[in-house]
Short mmCIF file of C-alpha atoms in Angstrom, two decimals:
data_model
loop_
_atom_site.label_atom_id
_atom_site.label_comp_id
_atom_site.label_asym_id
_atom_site.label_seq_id
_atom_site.Cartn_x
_atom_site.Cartn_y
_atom_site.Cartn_z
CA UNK A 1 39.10 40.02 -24.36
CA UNK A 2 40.50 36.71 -25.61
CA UNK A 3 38.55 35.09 -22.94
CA UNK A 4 35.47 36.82 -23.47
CA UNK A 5 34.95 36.17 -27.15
CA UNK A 6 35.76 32.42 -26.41
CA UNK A 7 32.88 31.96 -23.77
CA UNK A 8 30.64 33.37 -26.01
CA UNK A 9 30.66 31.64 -28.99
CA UNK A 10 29.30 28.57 -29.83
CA UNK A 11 31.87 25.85 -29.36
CA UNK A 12 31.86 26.89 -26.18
CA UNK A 13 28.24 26.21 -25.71
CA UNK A 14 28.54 22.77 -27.45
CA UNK A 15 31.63 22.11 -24.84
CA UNK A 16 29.42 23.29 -22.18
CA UNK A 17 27.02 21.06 -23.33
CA UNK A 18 29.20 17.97 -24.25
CA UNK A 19 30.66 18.52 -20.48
CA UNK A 20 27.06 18.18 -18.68
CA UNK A 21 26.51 15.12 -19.89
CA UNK A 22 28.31 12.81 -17.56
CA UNK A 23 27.19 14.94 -14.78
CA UNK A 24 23.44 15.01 -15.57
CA UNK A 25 23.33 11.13 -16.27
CA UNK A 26 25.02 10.39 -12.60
CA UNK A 27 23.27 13.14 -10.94
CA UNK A 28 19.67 11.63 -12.21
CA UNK A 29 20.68 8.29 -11.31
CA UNK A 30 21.30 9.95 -7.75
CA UNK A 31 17.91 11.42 -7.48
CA UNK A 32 15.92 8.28 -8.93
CA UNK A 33 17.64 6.66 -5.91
CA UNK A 34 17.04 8.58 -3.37
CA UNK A 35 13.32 9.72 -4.59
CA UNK A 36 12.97 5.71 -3.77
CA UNK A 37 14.42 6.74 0.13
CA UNK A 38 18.18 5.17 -0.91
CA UNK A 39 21.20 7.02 -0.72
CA UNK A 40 23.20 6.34 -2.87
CA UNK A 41 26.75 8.08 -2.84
CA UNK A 42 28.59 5.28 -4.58
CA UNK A 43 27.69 7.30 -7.73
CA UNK A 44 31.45 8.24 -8.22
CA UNK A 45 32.18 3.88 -8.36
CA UNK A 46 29.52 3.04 -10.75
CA UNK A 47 31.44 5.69 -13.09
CA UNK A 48 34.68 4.64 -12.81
CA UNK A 49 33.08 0.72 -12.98
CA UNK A 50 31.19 1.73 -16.42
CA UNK A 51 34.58 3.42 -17.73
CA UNK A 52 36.34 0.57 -17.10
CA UNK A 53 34.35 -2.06 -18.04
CA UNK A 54 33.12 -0.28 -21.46
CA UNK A 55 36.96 0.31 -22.29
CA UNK A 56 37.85 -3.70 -21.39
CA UNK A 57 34.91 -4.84 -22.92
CA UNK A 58 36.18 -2.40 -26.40
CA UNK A 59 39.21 -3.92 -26.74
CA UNK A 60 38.57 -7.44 -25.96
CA UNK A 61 35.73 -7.99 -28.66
CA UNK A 62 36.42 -4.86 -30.68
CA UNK A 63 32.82 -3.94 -30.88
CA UNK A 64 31.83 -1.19 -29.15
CA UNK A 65 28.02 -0.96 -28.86
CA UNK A 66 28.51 -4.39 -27.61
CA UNK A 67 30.96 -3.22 -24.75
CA UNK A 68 27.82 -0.46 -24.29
CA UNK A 69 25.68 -3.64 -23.36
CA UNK A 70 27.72 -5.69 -21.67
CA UNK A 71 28.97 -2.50 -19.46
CA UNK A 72 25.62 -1.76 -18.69
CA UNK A 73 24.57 -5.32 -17.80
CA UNK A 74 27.68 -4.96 -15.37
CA UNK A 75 26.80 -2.31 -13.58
CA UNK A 76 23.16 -3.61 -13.01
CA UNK A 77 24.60 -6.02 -10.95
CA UNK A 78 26.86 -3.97 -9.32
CA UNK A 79 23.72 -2.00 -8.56
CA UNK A 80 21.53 -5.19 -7.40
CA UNK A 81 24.85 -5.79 -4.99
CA UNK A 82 24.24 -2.56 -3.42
CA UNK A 83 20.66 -3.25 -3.07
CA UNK A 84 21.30 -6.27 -0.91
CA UNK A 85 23.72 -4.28 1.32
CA UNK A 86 20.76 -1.50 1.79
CA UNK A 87 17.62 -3.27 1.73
CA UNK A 88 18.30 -6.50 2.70
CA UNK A 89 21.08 -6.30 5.28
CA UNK A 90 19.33 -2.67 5.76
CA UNK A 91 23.26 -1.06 6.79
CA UNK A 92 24.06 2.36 6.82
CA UNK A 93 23.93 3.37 3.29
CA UNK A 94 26.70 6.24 3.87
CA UNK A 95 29.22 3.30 4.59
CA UNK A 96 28.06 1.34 1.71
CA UNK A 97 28.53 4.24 -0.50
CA UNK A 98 31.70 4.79 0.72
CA UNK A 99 32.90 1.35 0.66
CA UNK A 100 31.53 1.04 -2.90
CA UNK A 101 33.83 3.81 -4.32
CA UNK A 102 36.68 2.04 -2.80
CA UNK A 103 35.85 -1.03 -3.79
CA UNK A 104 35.84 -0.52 -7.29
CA UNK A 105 38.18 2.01 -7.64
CA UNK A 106 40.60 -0.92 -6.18
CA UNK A 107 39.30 -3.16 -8.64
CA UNK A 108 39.66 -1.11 -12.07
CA UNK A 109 43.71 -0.50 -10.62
CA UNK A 110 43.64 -4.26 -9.85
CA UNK A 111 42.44 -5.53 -13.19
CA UNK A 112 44.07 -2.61 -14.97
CA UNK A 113 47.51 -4.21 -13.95
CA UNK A 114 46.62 -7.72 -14.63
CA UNK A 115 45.35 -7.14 -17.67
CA UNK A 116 46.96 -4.11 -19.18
CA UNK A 117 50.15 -4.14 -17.35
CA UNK A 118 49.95 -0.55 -16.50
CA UNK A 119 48.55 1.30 -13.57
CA UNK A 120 47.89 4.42 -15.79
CA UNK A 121 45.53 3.66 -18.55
CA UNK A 122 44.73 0.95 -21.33
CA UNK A 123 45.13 1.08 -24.82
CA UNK A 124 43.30 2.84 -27.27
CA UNK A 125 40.02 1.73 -28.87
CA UNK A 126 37.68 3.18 -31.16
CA UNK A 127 34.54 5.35 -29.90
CA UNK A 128 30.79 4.64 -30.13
CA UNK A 129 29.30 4.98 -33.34
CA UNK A 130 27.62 8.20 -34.00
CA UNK A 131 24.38 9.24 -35.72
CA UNK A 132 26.38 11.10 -39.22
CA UNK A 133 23.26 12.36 -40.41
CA UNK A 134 23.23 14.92 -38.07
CA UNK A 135 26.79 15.96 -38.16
CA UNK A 136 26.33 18.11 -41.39
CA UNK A 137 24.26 20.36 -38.47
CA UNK A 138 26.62 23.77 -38.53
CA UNK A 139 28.77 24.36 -35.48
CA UNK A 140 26.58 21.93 -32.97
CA UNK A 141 26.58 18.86 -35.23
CA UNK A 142 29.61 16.69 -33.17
CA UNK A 143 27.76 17.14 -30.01
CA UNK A 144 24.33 16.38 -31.29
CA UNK A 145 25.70 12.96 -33.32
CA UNK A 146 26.52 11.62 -29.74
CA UNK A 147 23.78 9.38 -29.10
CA UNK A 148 24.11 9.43 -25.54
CA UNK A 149 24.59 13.42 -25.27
CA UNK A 150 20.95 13.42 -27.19
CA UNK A 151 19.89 10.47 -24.58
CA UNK A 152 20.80 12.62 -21.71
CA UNK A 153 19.36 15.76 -22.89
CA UNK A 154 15.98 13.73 -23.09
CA UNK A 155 16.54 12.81 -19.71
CA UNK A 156 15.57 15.89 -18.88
CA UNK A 157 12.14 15.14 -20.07
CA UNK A 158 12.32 11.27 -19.28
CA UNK A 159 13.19 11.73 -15.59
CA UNK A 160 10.00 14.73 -15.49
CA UNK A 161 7.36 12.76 -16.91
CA UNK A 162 8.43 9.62 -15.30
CA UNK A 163 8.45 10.98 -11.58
CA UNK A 164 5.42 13.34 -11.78
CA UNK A 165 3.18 11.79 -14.61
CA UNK A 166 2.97 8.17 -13.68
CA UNK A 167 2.16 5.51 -11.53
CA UNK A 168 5.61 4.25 -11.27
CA UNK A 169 6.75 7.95 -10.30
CA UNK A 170 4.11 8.00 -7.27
CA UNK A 171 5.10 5.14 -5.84
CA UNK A 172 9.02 5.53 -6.24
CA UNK A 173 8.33 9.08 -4.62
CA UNK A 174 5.85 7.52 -2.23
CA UNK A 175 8.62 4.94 -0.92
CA UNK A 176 11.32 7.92 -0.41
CA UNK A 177 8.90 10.18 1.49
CA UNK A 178 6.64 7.85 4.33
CA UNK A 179 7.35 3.90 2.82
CA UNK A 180 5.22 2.83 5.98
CA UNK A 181 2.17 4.66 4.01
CA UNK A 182 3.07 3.05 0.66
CA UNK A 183 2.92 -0.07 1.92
CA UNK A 184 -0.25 -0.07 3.34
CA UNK A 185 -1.52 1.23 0.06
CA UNK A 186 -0.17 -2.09 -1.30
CA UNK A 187 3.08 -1.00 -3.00
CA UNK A 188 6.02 -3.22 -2.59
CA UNK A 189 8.15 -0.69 -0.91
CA UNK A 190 11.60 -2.74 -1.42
CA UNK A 191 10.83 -3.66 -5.02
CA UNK A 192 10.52 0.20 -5.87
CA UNK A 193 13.67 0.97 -3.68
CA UNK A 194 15.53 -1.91 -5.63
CA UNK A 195 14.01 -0.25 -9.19
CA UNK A 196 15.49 2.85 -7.52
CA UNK A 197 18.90 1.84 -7.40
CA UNK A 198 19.12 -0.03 -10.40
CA UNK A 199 18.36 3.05 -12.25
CA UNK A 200 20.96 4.58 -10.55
CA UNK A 201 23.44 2.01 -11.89
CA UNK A 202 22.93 1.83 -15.41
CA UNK A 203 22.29 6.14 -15.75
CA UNK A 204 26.42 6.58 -13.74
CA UNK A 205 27.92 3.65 -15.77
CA UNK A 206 26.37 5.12 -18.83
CA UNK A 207 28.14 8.61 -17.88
CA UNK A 208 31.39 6.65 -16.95
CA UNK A 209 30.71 4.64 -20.65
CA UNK A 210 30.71 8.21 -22.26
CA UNK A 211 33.18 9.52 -20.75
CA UNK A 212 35.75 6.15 -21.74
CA UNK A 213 34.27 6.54 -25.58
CA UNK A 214 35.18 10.30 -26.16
CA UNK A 215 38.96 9.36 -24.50
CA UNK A 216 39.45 6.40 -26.58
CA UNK A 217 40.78 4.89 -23.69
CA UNK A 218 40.17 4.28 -19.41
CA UNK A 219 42.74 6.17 -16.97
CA UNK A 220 43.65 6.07 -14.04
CA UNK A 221 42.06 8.94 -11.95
CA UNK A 222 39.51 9.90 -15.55
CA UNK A 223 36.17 10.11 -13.38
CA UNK A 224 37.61 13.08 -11.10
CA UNK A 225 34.95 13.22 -8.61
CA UNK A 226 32.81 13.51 -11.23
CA UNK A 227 30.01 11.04 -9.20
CA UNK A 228 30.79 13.62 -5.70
CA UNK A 229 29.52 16.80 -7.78
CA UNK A 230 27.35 14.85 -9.70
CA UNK A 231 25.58 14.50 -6.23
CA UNK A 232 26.08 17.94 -5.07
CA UNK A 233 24.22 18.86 -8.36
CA UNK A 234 21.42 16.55 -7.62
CA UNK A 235 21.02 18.15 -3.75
CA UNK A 236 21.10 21.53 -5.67
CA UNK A 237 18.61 20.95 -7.91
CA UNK A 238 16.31 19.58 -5.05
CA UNK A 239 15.77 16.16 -6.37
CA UNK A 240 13.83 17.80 -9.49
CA UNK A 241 15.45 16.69 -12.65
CA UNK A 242 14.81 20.09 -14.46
CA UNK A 243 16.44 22.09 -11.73
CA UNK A 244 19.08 19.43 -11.37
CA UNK A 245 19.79 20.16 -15.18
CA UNK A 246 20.72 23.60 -14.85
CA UNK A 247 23.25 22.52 -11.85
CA UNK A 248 24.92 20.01 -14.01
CA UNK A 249 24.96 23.06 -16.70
CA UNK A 250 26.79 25.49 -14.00
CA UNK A 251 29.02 22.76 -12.91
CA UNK A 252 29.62 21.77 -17.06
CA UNK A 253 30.32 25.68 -17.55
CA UNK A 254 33.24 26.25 -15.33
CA UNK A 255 35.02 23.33 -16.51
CA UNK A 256 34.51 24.38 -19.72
CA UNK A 257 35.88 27.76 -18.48
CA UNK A 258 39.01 26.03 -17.20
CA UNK A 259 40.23 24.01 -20.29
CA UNK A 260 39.40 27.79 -22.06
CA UNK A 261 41.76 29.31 -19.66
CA UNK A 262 44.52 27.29 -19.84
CA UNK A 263 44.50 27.32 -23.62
CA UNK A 264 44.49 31.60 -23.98
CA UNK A 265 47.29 31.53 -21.47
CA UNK A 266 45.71 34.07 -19.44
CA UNK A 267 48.48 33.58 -16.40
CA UNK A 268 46.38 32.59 -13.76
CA UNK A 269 48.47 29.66 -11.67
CA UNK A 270 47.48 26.09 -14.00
CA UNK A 271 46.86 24.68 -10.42
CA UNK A 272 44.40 27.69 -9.71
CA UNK A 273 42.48 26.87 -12.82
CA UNK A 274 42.51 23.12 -12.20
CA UNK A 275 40.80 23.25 -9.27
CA UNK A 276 38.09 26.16 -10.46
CA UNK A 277 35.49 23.55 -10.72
CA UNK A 278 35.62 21.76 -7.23
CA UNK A 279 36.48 25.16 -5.87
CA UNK A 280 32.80 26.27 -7.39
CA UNK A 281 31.22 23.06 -6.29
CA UNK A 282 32.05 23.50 -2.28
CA UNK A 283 30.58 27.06 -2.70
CA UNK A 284 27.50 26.45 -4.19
CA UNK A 285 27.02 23.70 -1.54
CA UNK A 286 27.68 26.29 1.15
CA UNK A 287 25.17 28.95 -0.54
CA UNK A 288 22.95 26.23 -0.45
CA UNK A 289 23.10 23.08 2.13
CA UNK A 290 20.66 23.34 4.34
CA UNK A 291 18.40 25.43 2.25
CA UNK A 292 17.20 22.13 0.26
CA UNK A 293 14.73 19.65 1.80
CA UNK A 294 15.46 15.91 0.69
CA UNK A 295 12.68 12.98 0.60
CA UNK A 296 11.43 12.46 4.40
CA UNK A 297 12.79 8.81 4.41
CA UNK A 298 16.13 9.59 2.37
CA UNK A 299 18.58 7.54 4.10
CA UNK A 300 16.46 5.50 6.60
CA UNK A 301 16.49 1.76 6.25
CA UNK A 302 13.36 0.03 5.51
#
């Protein structure tokens, strides 16, 4: 019964909330890649780079909303990197993705040592600044201060309107599903695949950025596949951000359910609990792989 009356209350709904916003952010910068025909699997590395970078960038200059631009402006390049890798050198953008992830994960341990001395975490700095005027709101007021919790709510309606209402949305969508057509229509195909993927960049770091300001801190390990169901949320949404919401909300609800269960004690194994939300993830994947239809040109070089 303990249980029960802690899923439904409010806090849990604001924790639900709270928790969906890392996902949603790296699952939208998943699907405004691969609407442009990129894959783009390295979702989990621009995380970890953004949580890294925004917690280095914190303590070095003490100024956080600085660190937010700085972190950002990191992981553009990072994401303009990529781009060369897929568009120019046109390789397989599985292995990129892959090699990506490692690549960064290696460097945040790398730098973590050299700078921090310690292969665990760095120390402590202040979070972003949050909007007070709309803390006094009862019960949901800490989650709706967070400026990027509000941002990625909006998303919701960002990511719609920007796909399906304008001309930039056509032709992104054009480029993932026949670029040979879009071309001859006069887009630049590789110019919207490159706006593609630099949108995916700066939407993960900004969920790796969040995810760094509400720990105080980077750790080793903090992203936890995060990016990897970020994209199996995208794929169940079927590359349409309102859908892709409500994944990121189901995925956002059972870990929720797990930090709830291991607080009432309920005697379930911790490990069992731990791994409730990955254990959910592979799933929903098998309810639904191969029951979703991606953009025709998803994945093919151009």
């Amino acid at each position: 019964m303990e249980i029960l009356s802690t899923i439904f209350s409010v806090a849990f709904l604001a924790q639900v909330i709270r928790l969906m916003t890392p996902y949603y952010l790296g699952a939208s910068g998943a699907n405004f890649s691969e609407r442009g025909g990129v894959i783009n699997i390295a979702i989990e590395g621009f995380m970890i780079s953004g949580a890294f970078c925004f917690a280095l960038f914190s303590i070095t200059f003490g100024n956080s909303m600085l660190a937010l631009f700085l972190t950002l402006l990191i992981n553009l390049l990072l994401a303009g990197f990529y781009s060369l890798f897929a568009l120019k050198l046109k390789l397989n953008q599985i292995l990129i993705g892959v090699g990506f992830n490692m690549l960064i994960t290696g460097l945040a341990k790398f730098f973590m040592m050299l700078i921090f001395q310690s292969s665990s975490n760095t120390s402590r700095f202040d979070e972003l600044p949050r909007l007070e005027f709309l803390r006094i709101i009862p019960f949901v007021g800490d989650v709706l201060s967070d400026f990027i919790i509000l941002f990625a709510i909006a998303l919701i309606f960002i990511s719609n309107f920007l796909l399906y209402k304008t001309k930039f949305g056509l032709r992104l969508r054009a480029c993932g599903e026949n670029p040979e057509a879009a071309e001859s229509s006069g887009v630049n195909v590789h110019l919207y695949k490159l706006y593609g993927i630099l949108l995916s960049g700066f939407l993960s770091g900004l969920g790796g950025i969040w995810l760094a300001s509400v720990q105080n801190s980077y750790s080793d390990g903090m992203i936890a596949g995060r990016g990897y169901i970020a994209i199996a949320a995208m794929i169940i949404g079927k590359w349409k951000p309102v859908n892709i919401f409500f994944a990121c909300l189901l995925f956002a609800f059972f870990e929720a359910l797990e930090i709830s269960l291991q607080i009432v004690e309920t005697g379930f194994p911790t490990q069992f609990i731990q791994m409730l939300p990955y254990l959910i993830t592979i799933l929903v994947l098998i309810g639904f792989i191969g029951k979703t239809k991606p953009p025709a040109a998803d994945g093919v070089p151009y």
